[in-house]
């Protein structure tokens, strides 16, 4: 990102001891109330931050204010590995051009990705198209700094963002089931801890960051812990049946599945298993494509190697 754009954001808030005019004034007043608004141009575009004149043709704007965001999309970004004193954050962050949903323009702001090591590289999940939301200060004064920074959309799972979080999870699960419908097991590698999460959820449960790097895993794994069930289950071959946490080879988290092909009292922690798939012509977008996991002829994995996954 050009440095010209960076200086723009620094001078935009400015302190505003002078009159800001009705358009910017409205924008800042709404900001103080925790809302992002843009102004509609005569041509129908929504400008954020608003200006009194349409930069495209110099015509006055309509004066119709439109609430936008709060969620937005990163259009471009520039990583700041060593923030200066004058920067809004005291740890590595990105300057990002963010287009709030419903706006036709983007605003420049700091994007906090939870990176604390000075000099660190940008996290791999920082990408154009990333969904972010503003983090408002509790005490607001009517300045662009009322937004402390933007943060990745899915890392906040408190009530107001719950819906978006589920949508993200839904997309990842959709993709996972698409893989399953082709006989492939897909996971996401976390850009922070490097672990592969399967089935992928769109975020790392350990780090709370969004995940998108797809990794295909084999259908073999290790039983980390299990339960013997004596109540009939429509998915199970017979009673008693075994449900187990299975750590697929290469995965960083175990997944829950049935284990069959062995008497329930012979299932053990560390046992090596492989997925038993239904016939291909019965495959759909469902986990039922994998009937269960069955033991394979490999030595058990020592408990020490799986103790962190039980
Ligand atoms: Zn992680």
CSV table of C-alpha atoms and ligand atoms in Angstrom, one decimal:
chain,number,residue,atom,x,y,z
A,1,UNK,CA,0.0,0.0,0.0
A,2,UNK,CA,1.4,3.4,-0.8
A,3,UNK,CA,2.6,5.6,2.1
A,4,UNK,CA,0.3,8.3,0.8
A,5,UNK,CA,-2.7,6.3,1.9
A,6,UNK,CA,-1.2,5.6,5.3
A,7,UNK,CA,-0.7,9.3,6.0
A,8,UNK,CA,-4.3,9.8,5.0
A,9,UNK,CA,-5.6,7.8,7.8
A,10,UNK,CA,-3.4,9.5,10.3
A,11,UNK,CA,-4.6,13.0,9.4
A,12,UNK,CA,-8.2,12.1,8.9
A,13,UNK,CA,-9.2,12.2,12.5
A,14,UNK,CA,-7.1,15.2,13.0
A,15,UNK,CA,-8.5,16.2,16.4
A,16,UNK,CA,-11.3,18.2,14.8
A,17,UNK,CA,-11.2,21.4,16.8
A,18,UNK,CA,-12.7,23.1,13.7
A,19,UNK,CA,-16.2,22.5,12.5
A,20,UNK,CA,-16.5,19.3,10.5
A,21,UNK,CA,-19.5,20.2,8.4
A,22,UNK,CA,-22.8,18.3,8.3
A,23,UNK,CA,-21.5,15.3,6.4
A,24,UNK,CA,-18.4,14.4,8.3
A,25,UNK,CA,-20.1,15.6,11.5
A,26,UNK,CA,-22.9,13.0,10.9
A,27,UNK,CA,-20.3,10.3,10.2
A,28,UNK,CA,-18.4,11.0,13.5
A,29,UNK,CA,-21.6,11.3,15.5
A,30,UNK,CA,-22.8,8.0,14.3
A,31,UNK,CA,-19.3,6.5,15.0
A,32,UNK,CA,-19.6,7.8,18.6
A,33,UNK,CA,-22.9,5.8,18.8
A,34,UNK,CA,-21.1,2.7,17.5
A,35,UNK,CA,-22.5,2.8,13.9
A,36,UNK,CA,-20.7,3.2,10.5
A,37,UNK,CA,-22.6,5.3,8.0
A,38,UNK,CA,-21.9,6.3,4.5
A,39,UNK,CA,-23.6,8.9,2.3
A,40,UNK,CA,-25.3,8.2,-1.0
A,41,UNK,CA,-24.1,10.0,-4.1
A,42,UNK,CA,-26.5,11.3,-6.8
A,43,UNK,CA,-25.4,8.3,-8.8
A,44,UNK,CA,-26.4,5.9,-6.0
A,45,UNK,CA,-23.0,4.9,-4.7
A,46,UNK,CA,-22.4,4.8,-1.0
A,47,UNK,CA,-19.3,6.6,0.1
A,48,UNK,CA,-17.5,5.6,3.4
A,49,UNK,CA,-16.1,7.7,5.0
A,50,UNK,CA,-18.7,10.1,3.6
A,51,UNK,CA,-17.6,13.3,1.9
A,52,UNK,CA,-19.7,16.4,0.9
A,53,UNK,CA,-18.8,16.0,-2.8
A,54,UNK,CA,-18.7,12.9,-5.0
A,55,UNK,CA,-15.0,12.4,-5.7
A,56,UNK,CA,-15.9,10.9,-9.1
A,57,UNK,CA,-17.5,14.0,-10.5
A,58,UNK,CA,-17.4,16.7,-7.8
A,59,UNK,CA,-21.2,16.9,-7.5
A,60,UNK,CA,-22.8,17.4,-4.1
A,61,UNK,CA,-23.9,14.2,-2.4
A,62,UNK,CA,-27.6,13.5,-1.7
A,63,UNK,CA,-27.5,13.9,2.1
A,64,UNK,CA,-29.0,10.4,2.5
A,65,UNK,CA,-27.1,8.5,5.1
A,66,UNK,CA,-26.9,4.7,4.9
A,67,UNK,CA,-25.8,2.5,7.7
A,68,UNK,CA,-23.1,0.1,6.4
A,69,UNK,CA,-21.1,-2.8,7.8
A,70,UNK,CA,-20.2,-3.3,10.6
A,71,UNK,CA,-18.6,-6.3,8.9
A,72,UNK,CA,-16.4,-5.5,5.9
A,73,UNK,CA,-14.0,-7.1,3.4
A,74,UNK,CA,-10.3,-6.5,3.2
A,75,UNK,CA,-9.5,-5.1,-0.2
A,76,UNK,CA,-5.7,-4.7,0.2
A,77,UNK,CA,-3.3,-4.6,3.1
A,78,UNK,CA,0.2,-3.7,4.2
A,79,UNK,CA,1.9,-5.4,7.0
A,80,UNK,CA,3.6,-3.4,9.8
A,81,UNK,CA,6.0,-5.7,11.6
A,82,UNK,CA,7.4,-3.0,13.8
A,83,UNK,CA,4.9,-0.4,14.8
A,84,UNK,CA,6.0,3.2,15.5
A,85,UNK,CA,4.9,5.2,18.5
A,86,UNK,CA,2.5,7.1,16.3
A,87,UNK,CA,0.7,3.9,15.2
A,88,UNK,CA,-2.6,3.0,16.7
A,89,UNK,CA,-1.4,-0.4,17.9
A,90,UNK,CA,1.8,-1.3,19.8
A,91,UNK,CA,2.2,-4.7,18.2
A,92,UNK,CA,2.5,-5.9,14.6
A,93,UNK,CA,-0.6,-5.1,12.6
A,94,UNK,CA,-1.8,-4.5,9.1
A,95,UNK,CA,-3.0,-1.3,7.5
A,96,UNK,CA,-6.0,-2.5,5.6
A,97,UNK,CA,-8.4,-0.9,3.1
A,98,UNK,CA,-11.7,-2.3,4.3
A,99,UNK,CA,-14.9,-2.0,2.4
A,100,UNK,CA,-17.8,-2.3,4.8
A,101,UNK,CA,-20.8,-4.3,3.5
A,102,UNK,CA,-23.2,-2.0,1.7
A,103,UNK,CA,-20.5,0.6,0.9
A,104,UNK,CA,-18.9,1.2,-2.5
A,105,UNK,CA,-15.7,2.6,-1.1
A,106,UNK,CA,-13.2,1.4,1.4
A,107,UNK,CA,-11.8,3.0,4.5
A,108,UNK,CA,-8.3,2.6,5.8
A,109,UNK,CA,-7.8,1.3,9.3
A,110,UNK,CA,-5.5,-0.8,11.5
A,111,UNK,CA,-6.3,-4.5,11.4
A,112,UNK,CA,-5.3,-6.4,14.6
A,113,UNK,CA,-4.5,-10.1,13.9
A,114,UNK,CA,-3.4,-11.0,17.4
A,115,UNK,CA,0.3,-11.1,16.5
A,116,UNK,CA,2.4,-10.1,19.5
A,117,UNK,CA,6.0,-10.8,18.4
A,118,UNK,CA,7.7,-7.7,17.1
A,119,UNK,CA,9.1,-8.3,13.6
A,120,UNK,CA,6.9,-11.3,13.0
A,121,UNK,CA,5.7,-12.1,9.5
A,122,UNK,CA,2.0,-11.5,8.6
A,123,UNK,CA,-0.1,-14.5,9.6
A,124,UNK,CA,-1.0,-16.8,6.6
A,125,UNK,CA,-4.7,-16.1,7.2
A,126,UNK,CA,-4.3,-12.4,6.4
A,127,UNK,CA,-5.7,-12.3,2.8
A,128,UNK,CA,-7.5,-10.0,0.5
A,129,UNK,CA,-11.2,-10.9,0.9
A,130,UNK,CA,-10.8,-11.6,4.6
A,131,UNK,CA,-13.9,-10.6,6.6
A,132,UNK,CA,-13.3,-8.2,9.5
A,133,UNK,CA,-15.3,-6.1,11.9
A,134,UNK,CA,-14.6,-3.0,13.9
A,135,UNK,CA,-13.6,-3.1,17.5
A,136,UNK,CA,-15.1,0.0,19.1
A,137,UNK,CA,-13.7,1.7,22.1
A,138,UNK,CA,-15.9,1.8,25.2
A,139,UNK,CA,-15.3,5.5,25.6
A,140,UNK,CA,-16.1,7.2,22.3
A,141,UNK,CA,-15.7,10.8,21.4
A,142,UNK,CA,-16.8,11.1,17.8
A,143,UNK,CA,-13.5,10.4,16.0
A,144,UNK,CA,-12.2,7.8,13.6
A,145,UNK,CA,-10.2,6.5,16.6
A,146,UNK,CA,-13.5,5.5,18.2
A,147,UNK,CA,-12.8,2.3,16.2
A,148,UNK,CA,-9.7,1.0,18.0
A,149,UNK,CA,-9.0,-1.3,15.1
A,150,UNK,CA,-10.6,-4.0,13.0
A,151,UNK,CA,-10.3,-7.6,13.9
A,152,UNK,CA,-10.9,-10.8,12.0
A,153,UNK,CA,-14.6,-11.6,11.9
A,154,UNK,CA,-14.6,-15.1,13.2
A,155,UNK,CA,-12.4,-14.7,16.2
A,156,UNK,CA,-15.2,-13.1,18.2
A,157,UNK,CA,-17.8,-15.5,19.2
A,158,UNK,CA,-19.7,-13.4,21.6
A,159,UNK,CA,-23.4,-12.9,21.1
A,160,UNK,CA,-23.4,-10.1,18.5
A,161,UNK,CA,-21.2,-12.0,16.1
A,162,UNK,CA,-22.6,-15.4,16.7
A,163,UNK,CA,-24.5,-15.6,13.5
A,164,UNK,CA,-21.5,-14.8,11.3
A,165,UNK,CA,-19.5,-17.3,13.1
A,166,UNK,CA,-22.0,-20.0,12.3
A,167,UNK,CA,-22.0,-19.0,8.6
A,168,UNK,CA,-18.3,-19.3,8.5
A,169,UNK,CA,-18.5,-22.7,10.1
A,170,UNK,CA,-21.2,-23.7,7.7
A,171,UNK,CA,-19.1,-22.9,4.7
A,172,UNK,CA,-16.2,-24.9,6.0
A,173,UNK,CA,-18.5,-27.8,6.9
A,174,UNK,CA,-20.0,-27.6,3.4
A,175,UNK,CA,-16.6,-27.9,1.9
A,176,UNK,CA,-15.7,-30.8,4.2
A,177,UNK,CA,-18.9,-32.7,3.1
A,178,UNK,CA,-18.1,-31.9,-0.5
A,179,UNK,CA,-14.8,-33.6,0.0
A,180,UNK,CA,-16.5,-36.6,1.8
A,181,UNK,CA,-18.8,-36.9,-1.2
A,182,UNK,CA,-15.7,-37.5,-3.4
A,183,UNK,CA,-14.1,-39.9,-0.9
A,184,UNK,CA,-11.6,-37.3,0.4
A,185,UNK,CA,-11.1,-36.1,4.0
A,186,UNK,CA,-10.3,-32.4,4.1
A,187,UNK,CA,-9.0,-30.4,7.0
A,188,UNK,CA,-7.7,-26.8,7.5
A,189,UNK,CA,-4.2,-26.0,8.6
A,190,UNK,CA,-4.1,-23.3,11.2
A,191,UNK,CA,-1.8,-20.4,10.2
A,192,UNK,CA,-0.8,-19.9,13.9
A,193,UNK,CA,-0.2,-23.3,15.5
A,194,UNK,CA,0.2,-25.2,12.2
A,195,UNK,CA,-2.2,-28.0,13.3
A,196,UNK,CA,-4.7,-29.5,10.9
A,197,UNK,CA,-8.3,-29.3,12.0
A,198,UNK,CA,-10.6,-32.0,10.7
A,199,UNK,CA,-13.5,-31.8,10.1
A,200,UNK,CA,-12.6,-28.2,9.5
A,201,UNK,CA,-14.8,-25.5,11.2
A,202,UNK,CA,-13.3,-22.4,9.6
A,203,UNK,CA,-11.4,-21.5,12.7
A,204,UNK,CA,-8.8,-23.0,15.0
A,205,UNK,CA,-10.4,-23.8,18.3
A,206,UNK,CA,-7.0,-23.3,20.0
A,207,UNK,CA,-6.1,-20.0,18.6
A,208,UNK,CA,-9.5,-18.6,17.6
A,209,UNK,CA,-8.2,-17.5,14.2
A,210,UNK,CA,-9.9,-18.1,10.9
A,211,UNK,CA,-8.5,-21.0,8.9
A,212,UNK,CA,-8.7,-21.6,5.1
A,213,UNK,CA,-5.6,-23.6,4.0
A,214,UNK,CA,-7.0,-26.9,2.8
A,215,UNK,CA,-5.1,-30.1,3.5
A,216,UNK,CA,-6.2,-33.6,2.4
A,217,UNK,CA,-5.7,-36.3,5.0
A,218,UNK,CA,-5.5,-40.0,4.7
A,219,UNK,CA,-8.3,-42.1,6.0
A,220,UNK,CA,-6.1,-43.9,8.5
A,221,UNK,CA,-5.6,-42.9,12.1
A,222,UNK,CA,-5.3,-43.9,15.7
A,223,UNK,CA,-7.9,-44.4,18.4
A,224,UNK,CA,-7.1,-42.0,21.2
A,225,UNK,CA,-10.0,-42.7,23.5
A,226,UNK,CA,-13.3,-44.5,23.2
A,227,UNK,CA,-16.6,-45.5,24.8
A,228,UNK,CA,-18.6,-48.7,24.6
A,229,UNK,CA,-22.3,-48.1,24.0
A,230,UNK,CA,-24.9,-50.5,25.0
A,231,UNK,CA,-27.9,-48.6,23.6
A,232,UNK,CA,-28.8,-49.3,20.0
A,233,UNK,CA,-27.9,-46.6,17.5
A,234,UNK,CA,-29.2,-46.6,13.9
A,235,UNK,CA,-25.7,-46.0,12.6
A,236,UNK,CA,-24.1,-48.8,14.5
A,237,UNK,CA,-23.7,-52.4,13.3
A,238,UNK,CA,-24.7,-54.1,16.6
A,239,UNK,CA,-24.9,-53.6,20.3
A,240,UNK,CA,-22.5,-53.1,22.0
A,241,UNK,CA,-20.8,-50.7,19.7
A,242,UNK,CA,-17.8,-48.5,20.1
A,243,UNK,CA,-17.6,-44.7,19.5
A,244,UNK,CA,-14.1,-43.3,19.5
A,245,UNK,CA,-12.0,-40.3,19.1
A,246,UNK,CA,-9.8,-41.0,16.1
A,247,UNK,CA,-6.7,-38.9,15.4
A,248,UNK,CA,-6.3,-39.1,11.6
A,249,UNK,CA,-2.7,-39.3,10.5
A,250,UNK,CA,-1.5,-35.7,10.2
A,251,UNK,CA,-4.4,-34.2,12.1
A,252,UNK,CA,-4.0,-32.0,15.2
A,253,UNK,CA,-7.4,-32.8,16.6
A,254,UNK,CA,-9.3,-36.1,17.0
A,255,UNK,CA,-12.7,-36.7,15.4
A,256,UNK,CA,-15.5,-38.7,16.7
A,257,UNK,CA,-16.5,-41.8,14.7
A,258,UNK,CA,-17.7,-45.4,15.1
A,259,UNK,CA,-15.3,-48.3,15.4
A,260,UNK,CA,-16.4,-51.7,14.2
A,261,UNK,CA,-14.9,-54.9,12.8
A,262,UNK,CA,-13.6,-55.9,16.2
A,263,UNK,CA,-15.4,-57.0,19.4
A,264,UNK,CA,-16.1,-54.0,21.6
A,265,UNK,CA,-14.0,-55.4,24.4
A,266,UNK,CA,-10.9,-55.6,22.2
A,267,UNK,CA,-10.9,-51.9,21.2
A,268,UNK,CA,-8.0,-50.1,22.8
A,269,UNK,CA,-6.3,-46.7,23.0
A,270,UNK,CA,-3.5,-46.5,20.4
A,271,UNK,CA,-5.2,-49.0,18.1
A,272,UNK,CA,-4.6,-48.2,14.4
A,273,UNK,CA,-7.7,-47.9,12.2
A,274,UNK,CA,-8.8,-47.1,8.7
A,275,UNK,CA,-12.1,-45.8,7.4
A,276,UNK,CA,-14.5,-48.3,5.9
A,277,UNK,CA,-16.4,-46.5,3.1
A,278,UNK,CA,-19.8,-47.3,1.7
A,279,UNK,CA,-19.8,-48.4,-1.9
A,280,UNK,CA,-19.0,-45.3,-4.1
A,281,UNK,CA,-22.4,-45.4,-5.8
A,282,UNK,CA,-24.1,-44.8,-2.4
A,283,UNK,CA,-22.0,-41.7,-1.6
A,284,UNK,CA,-23.7,-38.4,-0.8
A,285,UNK,CA,-22.7,-35.2,1.0
A,286,UNK,CA,-22.8,-36.9,4.3
A,287,UNK,CA,-20.4,-38.4,6.9
A,288,UNK,CA,-22.4,-41.6,6.5
A,289,UNK,CA,-20.2,-42.3,3.5
A,290,UNK,CA,-17.8,-43.6,6.1
A,291,UNK,CA,-19.5,-46.5,7.6
A,292,UNK,CA,-17.1,-46.7,10.5
A,293,UNK,CA,-13.4,-47.3,11.2
A,294,UNK,CA,-12.0,-50.8,11.4
A,295,UNK,CA,-8.6,-52.0,12.8
A,296,UNK,CA,-5.6,-52.4,10.5
A,297,UNK,CA,-2.6,-54.7,10.9
A,298,UNK,CA,-0.2,-52.1,12.4
A,299,UNK,CA,1.4,-52.0,15.9
A,300,UNK,CA,-0.5,-49.9,18.4
A,301,UNK,CA,0.7,-46.3,18.9
A,302,UNK,CA,2.3,-45.8,22.4
A,303,UNK,CA,0.1,-43.8,24.8
A,304,UNK,CA,2.8,-41.1,25.0
A,305,UNK,CA,2.3,-40.2,21.4
A,306,UNK,CA,-1.5,-39.7,21.8
A,307,UNK,CA,-1.8,-38.5,25.4
A,308,UNK,CA,-2.3,-34.9,24.2
A,309,UNK,CA,-5.3,-35.9,22.0
A,310,UNK,CA,-7.5,-37.8,24.5
B,1,LIG,ZN1,-4.2,-22.9,15.7
